[in-house]
PDB file of C-alpha atoms in Angstrom:
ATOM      1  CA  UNK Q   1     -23.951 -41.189  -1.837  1.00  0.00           C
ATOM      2  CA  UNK Q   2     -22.786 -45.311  -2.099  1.00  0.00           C
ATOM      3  CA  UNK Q   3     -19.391 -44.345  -1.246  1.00  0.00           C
ATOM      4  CA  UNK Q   4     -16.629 -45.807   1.567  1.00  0.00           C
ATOM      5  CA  UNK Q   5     -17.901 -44.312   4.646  1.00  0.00           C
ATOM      6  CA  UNK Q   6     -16.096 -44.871   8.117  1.00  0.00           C
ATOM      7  CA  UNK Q   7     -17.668 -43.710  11.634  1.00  0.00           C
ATOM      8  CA  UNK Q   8     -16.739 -42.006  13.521  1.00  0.00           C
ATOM      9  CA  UNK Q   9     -14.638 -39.806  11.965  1.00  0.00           C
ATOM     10  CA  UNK Q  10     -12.961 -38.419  15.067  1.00  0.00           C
ATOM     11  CA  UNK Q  11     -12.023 -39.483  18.392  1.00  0.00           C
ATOM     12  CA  UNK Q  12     -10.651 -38.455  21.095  1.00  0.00           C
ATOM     13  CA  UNK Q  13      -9.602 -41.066  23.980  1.00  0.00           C
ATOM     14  CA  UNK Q  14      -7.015 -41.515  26.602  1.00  0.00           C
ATOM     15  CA  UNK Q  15      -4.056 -43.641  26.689  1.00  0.00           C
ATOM     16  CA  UNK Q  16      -5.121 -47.399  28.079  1.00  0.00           C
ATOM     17  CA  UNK Q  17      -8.779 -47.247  26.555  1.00  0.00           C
ATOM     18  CA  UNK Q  18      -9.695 -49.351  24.208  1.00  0.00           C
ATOM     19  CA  UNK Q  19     -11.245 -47.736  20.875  1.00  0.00           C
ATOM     20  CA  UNK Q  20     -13.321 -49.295  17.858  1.00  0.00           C
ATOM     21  CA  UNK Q  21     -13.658 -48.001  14.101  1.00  0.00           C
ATOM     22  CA  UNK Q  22     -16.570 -48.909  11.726  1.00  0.00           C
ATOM     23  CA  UNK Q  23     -16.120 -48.965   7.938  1.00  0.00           C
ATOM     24  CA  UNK Q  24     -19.034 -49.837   5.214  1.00  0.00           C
ATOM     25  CA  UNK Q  25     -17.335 -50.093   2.049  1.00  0.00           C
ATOM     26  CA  UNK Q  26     -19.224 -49.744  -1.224  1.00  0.00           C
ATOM     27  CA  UNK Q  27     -22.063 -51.969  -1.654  1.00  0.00           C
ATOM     28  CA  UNK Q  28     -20.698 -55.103  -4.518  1.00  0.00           C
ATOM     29  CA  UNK Q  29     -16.579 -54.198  -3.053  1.00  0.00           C
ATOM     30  CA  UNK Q  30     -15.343 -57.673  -2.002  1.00  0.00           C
ATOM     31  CA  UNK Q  31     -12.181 -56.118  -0.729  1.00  0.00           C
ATOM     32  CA  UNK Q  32     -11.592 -54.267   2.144  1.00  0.00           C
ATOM     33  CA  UNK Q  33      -8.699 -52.529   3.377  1.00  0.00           C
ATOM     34  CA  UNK Q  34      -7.578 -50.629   6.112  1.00  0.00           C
ATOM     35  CA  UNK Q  35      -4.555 -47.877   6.233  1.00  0.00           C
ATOM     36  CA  UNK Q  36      -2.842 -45.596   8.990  1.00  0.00           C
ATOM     37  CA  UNK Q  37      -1.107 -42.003   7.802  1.00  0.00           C
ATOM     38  CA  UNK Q  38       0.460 -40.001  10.460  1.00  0.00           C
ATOM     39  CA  UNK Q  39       1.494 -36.353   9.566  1.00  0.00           C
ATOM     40  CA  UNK Q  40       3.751 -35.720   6.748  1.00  0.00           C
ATOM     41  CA  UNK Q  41       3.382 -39.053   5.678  1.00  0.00           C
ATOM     42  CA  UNK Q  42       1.769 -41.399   3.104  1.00  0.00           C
ATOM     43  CA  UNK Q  43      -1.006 -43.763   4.607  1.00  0.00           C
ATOM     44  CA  UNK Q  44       0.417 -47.220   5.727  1.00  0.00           C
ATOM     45  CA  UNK Q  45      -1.190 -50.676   4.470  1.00  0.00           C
ATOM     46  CA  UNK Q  46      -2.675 -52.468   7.937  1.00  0.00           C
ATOM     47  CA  UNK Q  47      -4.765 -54.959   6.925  1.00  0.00           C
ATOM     48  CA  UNK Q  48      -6.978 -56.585   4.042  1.00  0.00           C
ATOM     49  CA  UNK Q  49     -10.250 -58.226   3.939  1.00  0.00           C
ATOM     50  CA  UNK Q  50     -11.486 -60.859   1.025  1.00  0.00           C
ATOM     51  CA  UNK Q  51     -15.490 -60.924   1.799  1.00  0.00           C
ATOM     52  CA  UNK Q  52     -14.702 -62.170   5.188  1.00  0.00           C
ATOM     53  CA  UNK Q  53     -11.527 -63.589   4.806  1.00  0.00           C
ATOM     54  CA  UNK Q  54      -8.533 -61.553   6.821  1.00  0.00           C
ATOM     55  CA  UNK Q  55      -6.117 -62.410   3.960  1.00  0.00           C
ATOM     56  CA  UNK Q  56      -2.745 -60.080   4.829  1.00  0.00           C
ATOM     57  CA  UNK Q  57      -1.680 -58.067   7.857  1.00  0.00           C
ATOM     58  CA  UNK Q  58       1.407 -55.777   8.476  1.00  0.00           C
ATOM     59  CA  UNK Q  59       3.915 -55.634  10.818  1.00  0.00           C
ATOM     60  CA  UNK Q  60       2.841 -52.653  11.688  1.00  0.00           C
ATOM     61  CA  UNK Q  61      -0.513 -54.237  13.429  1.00  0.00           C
ATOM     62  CA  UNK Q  62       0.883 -55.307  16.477  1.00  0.00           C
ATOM     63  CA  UNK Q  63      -1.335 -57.950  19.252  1.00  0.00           C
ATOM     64  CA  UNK Q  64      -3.234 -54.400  20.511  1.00  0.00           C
ATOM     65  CA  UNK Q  65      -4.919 -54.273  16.853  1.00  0.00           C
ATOM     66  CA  UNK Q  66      -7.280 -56.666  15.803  1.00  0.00           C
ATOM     67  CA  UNK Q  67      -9.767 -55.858  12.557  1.00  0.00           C
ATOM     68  CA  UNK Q  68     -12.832 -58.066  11.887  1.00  0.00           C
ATOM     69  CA  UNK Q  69     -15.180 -58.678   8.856  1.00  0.00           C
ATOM     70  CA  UNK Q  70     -17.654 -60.924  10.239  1.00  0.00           C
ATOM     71  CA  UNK Q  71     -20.192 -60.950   7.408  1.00  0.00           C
ATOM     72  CA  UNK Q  72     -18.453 -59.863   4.459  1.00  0.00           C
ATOM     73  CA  UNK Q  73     -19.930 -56.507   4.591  1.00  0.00           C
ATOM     74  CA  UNK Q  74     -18.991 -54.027   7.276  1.00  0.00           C
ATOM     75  CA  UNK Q  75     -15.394 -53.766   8.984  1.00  0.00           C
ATOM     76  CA  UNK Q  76     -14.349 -53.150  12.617  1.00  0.00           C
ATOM     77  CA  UNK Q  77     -10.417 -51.936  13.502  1.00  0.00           C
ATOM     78  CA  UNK Q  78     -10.403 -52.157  17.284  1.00  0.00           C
ATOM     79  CA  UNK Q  79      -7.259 -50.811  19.339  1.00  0.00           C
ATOM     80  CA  UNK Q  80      -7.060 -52.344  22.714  1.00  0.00           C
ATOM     81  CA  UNK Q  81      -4.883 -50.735  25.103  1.00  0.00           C
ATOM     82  CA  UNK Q  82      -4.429 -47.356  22.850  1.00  0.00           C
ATOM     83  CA  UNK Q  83      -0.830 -45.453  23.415  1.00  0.00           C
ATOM     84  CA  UNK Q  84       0.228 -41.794  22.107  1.00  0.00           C
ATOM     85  CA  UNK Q  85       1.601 -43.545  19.255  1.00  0.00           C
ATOM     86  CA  UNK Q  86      -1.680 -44.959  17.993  1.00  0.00           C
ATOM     87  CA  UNK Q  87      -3.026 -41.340  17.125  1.00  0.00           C
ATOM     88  CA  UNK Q  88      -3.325 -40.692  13.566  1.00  0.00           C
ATOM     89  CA  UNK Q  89      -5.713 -41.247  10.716  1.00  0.00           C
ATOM     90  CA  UNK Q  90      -6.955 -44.655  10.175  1.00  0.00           C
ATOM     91  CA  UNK Q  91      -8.421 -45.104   6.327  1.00  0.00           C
ATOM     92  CA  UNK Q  92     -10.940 -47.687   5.210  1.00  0.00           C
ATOM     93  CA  UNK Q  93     -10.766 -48.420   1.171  1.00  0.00           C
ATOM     94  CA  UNK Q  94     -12.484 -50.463  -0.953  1.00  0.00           C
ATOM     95  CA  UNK Q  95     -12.132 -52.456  -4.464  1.00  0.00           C
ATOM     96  CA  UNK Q  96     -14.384 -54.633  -6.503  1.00  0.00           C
ATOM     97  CA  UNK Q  97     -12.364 -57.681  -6.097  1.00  0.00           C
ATOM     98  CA  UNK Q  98     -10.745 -58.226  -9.848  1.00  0.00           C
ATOM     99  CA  UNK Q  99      -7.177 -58.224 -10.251  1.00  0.00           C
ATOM    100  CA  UNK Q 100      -5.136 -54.850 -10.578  1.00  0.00           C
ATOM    101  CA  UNK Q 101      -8.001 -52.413  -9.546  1.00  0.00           C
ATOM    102  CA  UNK Q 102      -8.872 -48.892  -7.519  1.00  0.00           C
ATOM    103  CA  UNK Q 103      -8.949 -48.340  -4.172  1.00  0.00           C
ATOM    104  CA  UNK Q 104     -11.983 -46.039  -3.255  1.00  0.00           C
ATOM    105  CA  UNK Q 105     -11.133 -44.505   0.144  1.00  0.00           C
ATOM    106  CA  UNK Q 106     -13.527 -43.138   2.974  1.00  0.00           C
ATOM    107  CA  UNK Q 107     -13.207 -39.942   4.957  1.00  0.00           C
ATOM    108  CA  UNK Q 108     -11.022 -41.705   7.439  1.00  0.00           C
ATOM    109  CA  UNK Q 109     -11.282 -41.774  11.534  1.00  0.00           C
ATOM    110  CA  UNK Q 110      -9.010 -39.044  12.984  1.00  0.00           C
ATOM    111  CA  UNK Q 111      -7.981 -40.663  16.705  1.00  0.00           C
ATOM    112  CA  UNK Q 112      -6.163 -38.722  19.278  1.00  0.00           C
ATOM    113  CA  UNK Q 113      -4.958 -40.104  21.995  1.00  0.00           C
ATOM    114  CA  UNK Q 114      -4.110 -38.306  25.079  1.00  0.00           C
TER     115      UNK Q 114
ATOM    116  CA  UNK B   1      12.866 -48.982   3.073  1.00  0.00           C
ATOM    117  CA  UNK B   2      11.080 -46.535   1.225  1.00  0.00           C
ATOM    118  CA  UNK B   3       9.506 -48.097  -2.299  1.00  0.00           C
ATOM    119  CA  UNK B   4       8.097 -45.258  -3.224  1.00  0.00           C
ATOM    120  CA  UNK B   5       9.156 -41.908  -3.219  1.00  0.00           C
ATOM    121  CA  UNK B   6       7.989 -38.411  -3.909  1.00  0.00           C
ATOM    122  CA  UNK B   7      11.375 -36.403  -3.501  1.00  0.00           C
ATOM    123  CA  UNK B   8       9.489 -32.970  -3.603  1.00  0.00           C
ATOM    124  CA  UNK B   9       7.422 -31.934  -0.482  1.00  0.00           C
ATOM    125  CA  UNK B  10       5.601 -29.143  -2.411  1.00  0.00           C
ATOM    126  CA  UNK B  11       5.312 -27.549  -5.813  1.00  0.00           C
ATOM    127  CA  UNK B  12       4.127 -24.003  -6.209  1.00  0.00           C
ATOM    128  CA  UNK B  13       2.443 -23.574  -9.994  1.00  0.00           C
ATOM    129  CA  UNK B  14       0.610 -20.117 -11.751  1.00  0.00           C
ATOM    130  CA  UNK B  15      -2.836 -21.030 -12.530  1.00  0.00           C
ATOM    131  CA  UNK B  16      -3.246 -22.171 -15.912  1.00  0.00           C
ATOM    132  CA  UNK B  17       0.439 -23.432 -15.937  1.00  0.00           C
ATOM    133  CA  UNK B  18       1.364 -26.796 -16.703  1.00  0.00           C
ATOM    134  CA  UNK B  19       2.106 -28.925 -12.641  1.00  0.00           C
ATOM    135  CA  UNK B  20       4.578 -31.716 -12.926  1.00  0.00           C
ATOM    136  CA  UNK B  21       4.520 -34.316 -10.393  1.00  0.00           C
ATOM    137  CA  UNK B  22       6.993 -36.557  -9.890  1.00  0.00           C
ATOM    138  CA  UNK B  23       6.933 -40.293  -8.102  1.00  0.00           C
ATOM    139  CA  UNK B  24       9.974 -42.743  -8.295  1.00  0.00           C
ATOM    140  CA  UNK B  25       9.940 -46.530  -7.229  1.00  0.00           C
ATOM    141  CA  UNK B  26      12.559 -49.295  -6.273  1.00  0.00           C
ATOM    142  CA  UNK B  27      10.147 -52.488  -6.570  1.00  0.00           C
ATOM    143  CA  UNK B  28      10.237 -54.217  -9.892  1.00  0.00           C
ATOM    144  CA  UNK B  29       7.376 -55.917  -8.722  1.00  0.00           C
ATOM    145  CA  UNK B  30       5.335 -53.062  -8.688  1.00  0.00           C
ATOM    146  CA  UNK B  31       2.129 -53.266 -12.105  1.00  0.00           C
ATOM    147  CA  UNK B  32       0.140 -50.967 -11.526  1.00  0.00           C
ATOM    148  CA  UNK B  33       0.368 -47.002 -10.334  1.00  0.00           C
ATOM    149  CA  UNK B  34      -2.411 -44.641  -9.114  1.00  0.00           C
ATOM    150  CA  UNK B  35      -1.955 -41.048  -8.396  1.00  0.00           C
ATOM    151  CA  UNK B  36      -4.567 -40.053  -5.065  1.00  0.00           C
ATOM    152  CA  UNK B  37      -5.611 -36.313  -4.535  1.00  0.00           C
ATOM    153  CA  UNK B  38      -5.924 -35.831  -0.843  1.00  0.00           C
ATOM    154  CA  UNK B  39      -7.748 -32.749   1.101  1.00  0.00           C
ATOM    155  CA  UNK B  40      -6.912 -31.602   5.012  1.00  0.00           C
ATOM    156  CA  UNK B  41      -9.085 -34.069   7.173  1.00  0.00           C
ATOM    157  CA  UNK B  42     -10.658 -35.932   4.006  1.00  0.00           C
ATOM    158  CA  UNK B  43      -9.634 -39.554   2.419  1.00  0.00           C
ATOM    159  CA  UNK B  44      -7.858 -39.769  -0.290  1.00  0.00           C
ATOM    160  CA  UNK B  45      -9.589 -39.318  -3.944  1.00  0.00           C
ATOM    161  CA  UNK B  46      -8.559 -41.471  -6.891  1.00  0.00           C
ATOM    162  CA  UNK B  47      -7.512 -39.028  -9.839  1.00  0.00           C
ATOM    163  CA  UNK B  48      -6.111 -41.537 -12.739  1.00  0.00           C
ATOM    164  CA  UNK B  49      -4.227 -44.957 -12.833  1.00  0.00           C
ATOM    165  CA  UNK B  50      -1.632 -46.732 -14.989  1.00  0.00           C
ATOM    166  CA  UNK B  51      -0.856 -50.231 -15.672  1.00  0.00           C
ATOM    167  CA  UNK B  52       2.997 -51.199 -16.482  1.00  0.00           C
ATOM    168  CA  UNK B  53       1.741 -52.514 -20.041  1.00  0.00           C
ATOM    169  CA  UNK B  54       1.163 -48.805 -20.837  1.00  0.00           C
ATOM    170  CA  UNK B  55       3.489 -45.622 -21.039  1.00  0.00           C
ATOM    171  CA  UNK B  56       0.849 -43.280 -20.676  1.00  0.00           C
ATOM    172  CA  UNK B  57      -2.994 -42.510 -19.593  1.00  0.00           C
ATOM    173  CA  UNK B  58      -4.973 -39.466 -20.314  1.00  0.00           C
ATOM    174  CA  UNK B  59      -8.408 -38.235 -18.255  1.00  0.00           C
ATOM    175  CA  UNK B  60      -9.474 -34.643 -18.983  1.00  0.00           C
ATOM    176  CA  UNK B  61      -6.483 -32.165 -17.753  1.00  0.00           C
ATOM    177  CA  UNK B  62      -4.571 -35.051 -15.946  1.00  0.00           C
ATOM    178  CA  UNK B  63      -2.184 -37.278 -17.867  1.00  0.00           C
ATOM    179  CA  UNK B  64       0.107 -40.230 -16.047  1.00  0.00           C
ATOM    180  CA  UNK B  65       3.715 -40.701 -17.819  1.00  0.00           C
ATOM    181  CA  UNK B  66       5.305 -44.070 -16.518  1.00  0.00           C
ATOM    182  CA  UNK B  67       8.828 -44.967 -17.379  1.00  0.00           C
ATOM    183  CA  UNK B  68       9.503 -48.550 -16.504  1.00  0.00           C
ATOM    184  CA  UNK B  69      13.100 -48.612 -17.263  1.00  0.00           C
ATOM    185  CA  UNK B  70      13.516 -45.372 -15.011  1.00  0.00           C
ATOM    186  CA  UNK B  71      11.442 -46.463 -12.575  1.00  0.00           C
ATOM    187  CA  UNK B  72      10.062 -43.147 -12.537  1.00  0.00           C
ATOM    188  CA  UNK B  73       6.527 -41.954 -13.170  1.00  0.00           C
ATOM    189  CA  UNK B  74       4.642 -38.575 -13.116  1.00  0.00           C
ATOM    190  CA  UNK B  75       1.659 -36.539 -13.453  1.00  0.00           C
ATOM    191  CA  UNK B  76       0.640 -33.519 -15.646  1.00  0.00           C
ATOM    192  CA  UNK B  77      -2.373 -31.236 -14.749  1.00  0.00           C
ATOM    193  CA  UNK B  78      -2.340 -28.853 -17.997  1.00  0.00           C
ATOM    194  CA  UNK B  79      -4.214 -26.607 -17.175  1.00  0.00           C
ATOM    195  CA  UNK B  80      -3.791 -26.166 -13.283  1.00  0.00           C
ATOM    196  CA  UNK B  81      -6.827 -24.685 -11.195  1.00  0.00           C
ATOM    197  CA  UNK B  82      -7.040 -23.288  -8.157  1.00  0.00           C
ATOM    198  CA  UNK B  83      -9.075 -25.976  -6.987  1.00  0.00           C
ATOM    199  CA  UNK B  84      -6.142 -28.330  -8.024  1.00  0.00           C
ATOM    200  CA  UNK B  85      -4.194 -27.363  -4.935  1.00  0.00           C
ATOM    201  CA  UNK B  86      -3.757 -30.457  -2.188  1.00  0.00           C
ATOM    202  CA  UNK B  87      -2.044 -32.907  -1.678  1.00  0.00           C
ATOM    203  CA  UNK B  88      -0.871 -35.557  -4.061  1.00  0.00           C
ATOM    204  CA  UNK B  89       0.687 -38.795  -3.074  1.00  0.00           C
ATOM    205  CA  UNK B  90       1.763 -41.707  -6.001  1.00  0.00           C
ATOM    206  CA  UNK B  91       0.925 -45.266  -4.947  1.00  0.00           C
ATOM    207  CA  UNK B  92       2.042 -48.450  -6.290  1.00  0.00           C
ATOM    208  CA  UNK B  93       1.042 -52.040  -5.681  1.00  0.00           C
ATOM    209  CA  UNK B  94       1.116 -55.295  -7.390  1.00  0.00           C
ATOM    210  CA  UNK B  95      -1.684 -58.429  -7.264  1.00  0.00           C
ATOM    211  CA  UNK B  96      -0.601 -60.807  -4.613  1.00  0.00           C
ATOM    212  CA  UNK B  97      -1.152 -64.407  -5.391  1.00  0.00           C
ATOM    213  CA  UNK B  98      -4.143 -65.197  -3.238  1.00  0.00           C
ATOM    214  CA  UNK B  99      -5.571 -61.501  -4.867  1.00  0.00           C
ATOM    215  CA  UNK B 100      -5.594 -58.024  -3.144  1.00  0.00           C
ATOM    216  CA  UNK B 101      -3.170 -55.236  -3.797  1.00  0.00           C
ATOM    217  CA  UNK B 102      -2.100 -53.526  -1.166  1.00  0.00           C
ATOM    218  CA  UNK B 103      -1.065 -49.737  -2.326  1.00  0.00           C
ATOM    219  CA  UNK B 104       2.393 -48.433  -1.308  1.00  0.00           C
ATOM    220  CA  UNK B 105       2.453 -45.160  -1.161  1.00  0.00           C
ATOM    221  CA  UNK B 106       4.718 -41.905  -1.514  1.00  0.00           C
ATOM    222  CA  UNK B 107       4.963 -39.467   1.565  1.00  0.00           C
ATOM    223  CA  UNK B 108       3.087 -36.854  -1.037  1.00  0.00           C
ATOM    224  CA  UNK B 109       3.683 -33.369  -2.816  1.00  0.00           C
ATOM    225  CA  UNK B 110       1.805 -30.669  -1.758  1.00  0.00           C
ATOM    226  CA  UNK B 111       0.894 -28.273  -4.613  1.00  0.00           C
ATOM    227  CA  UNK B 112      -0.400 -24.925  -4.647  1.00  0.00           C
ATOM    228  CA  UNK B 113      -2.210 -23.136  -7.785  1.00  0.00           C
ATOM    229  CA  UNK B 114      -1.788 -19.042  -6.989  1.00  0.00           C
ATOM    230  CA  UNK B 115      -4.235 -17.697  -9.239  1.00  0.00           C
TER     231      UNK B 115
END
């Protein structure tokens, strides 16, 4: 399977840790994105990758988040200083890099923090 | 605000009906529309797309209607499955100048095929 894939895809920490997410988006996808959905609610644009190039961030990544792309390839989404509000899903997506185009999403990392 | 918006949380359908899902938006901006299937504890899975130069895309059972003057776009699963029944949330974006399209999305519409 050469799909998004995101590890790991849960975890459970408590509040003040810090916590790191991996995501390996399909092989020739030049972007990279990452989204949050809490319950009952669509996922929320975070952040987007061009090859390595952090290109847009929301509001909703405050100073705690910080996402990286160092080689064009894989993605890390590290939370420093994790609070209650942090738990929820956090998606990984991918698109081939050519104007309006599909997002291909992994299984997503379900974080919990106590 | 809320750009998008699915304004019903569920949909109950007999199999082999006809489902009719419905997705409004506010941003004129907005090209290009994408409906996502979503199961518990899964990502999302692409079902079918629609570009604003278009009124209408088929794939198999799923057709996307899009209404540009409404604002207002929907999906059809003729005929619905058991299988069908998730989650569906609309999503919207447009191509940012320096490229990327962030998606938008609706808060979704759960449906439910009773066989």
């Amino acid at each position: 399977d050469t799909g998004v894939s995101q590890d790991p895809r849960h975890k459970i920490t408590k509040r003040g840790q810090n916590v790191t997410f991996r995501c390996d988006p399909i092989s020739e996808h030049n972007r990279l994105y990452w989204y949050r959905q809490t319950l009952g609610q669509g996922p929320e644009f975070l952040t987007y990758f061009q090859n390595e190039a952090q290109l847009e961030k929301s509001r909703l990544l405050s100073d705690r988040f910080s996402a990286e792309r160092p080689k064009g390839s894989f993605s890390t989404l590290e939370i420093q200083r994790t609070e209650q509000g942090d738990s929820a899903m956090y998606l990984c997506a991918s698109s081939l890099g050519v104007g309006q185009e599909t997002q291909y999403f992994g299984p997503g990392t379900r974080l919990l923090v106590l | 605000d809320q750009q998008v918006k699915q304004n019903s949380p569920s949909l109950s359908v007999q199999e082999g009906r006809i489902s009719i899902l419905n997705c409004d938006y506010t941003n004129s901006m907005f090209d290009y529309f994408l409906w996502y299937k979503k199961y518990p504890a899964e990502g999302p899975t692409f079902l079918i797309s629609i570009s604003s130069i278009k009124d209408k895309n088929e794939d198999g059972r799923f057709t996307v209607f899009l209404n540009k003057s409404a604002k207002h776009l929907s999906l059809h699963i003729v005929p619905s499955q058991p299988g069908d029944s998730a989650v569906y949330f609309c999503a919207a974006s447009w191509v940012r100048d320096f490229g990327g399209n962030k998606l938008v999305f609706g808060a979704g519409t759960i449906l439910r095929v009773k066989s």
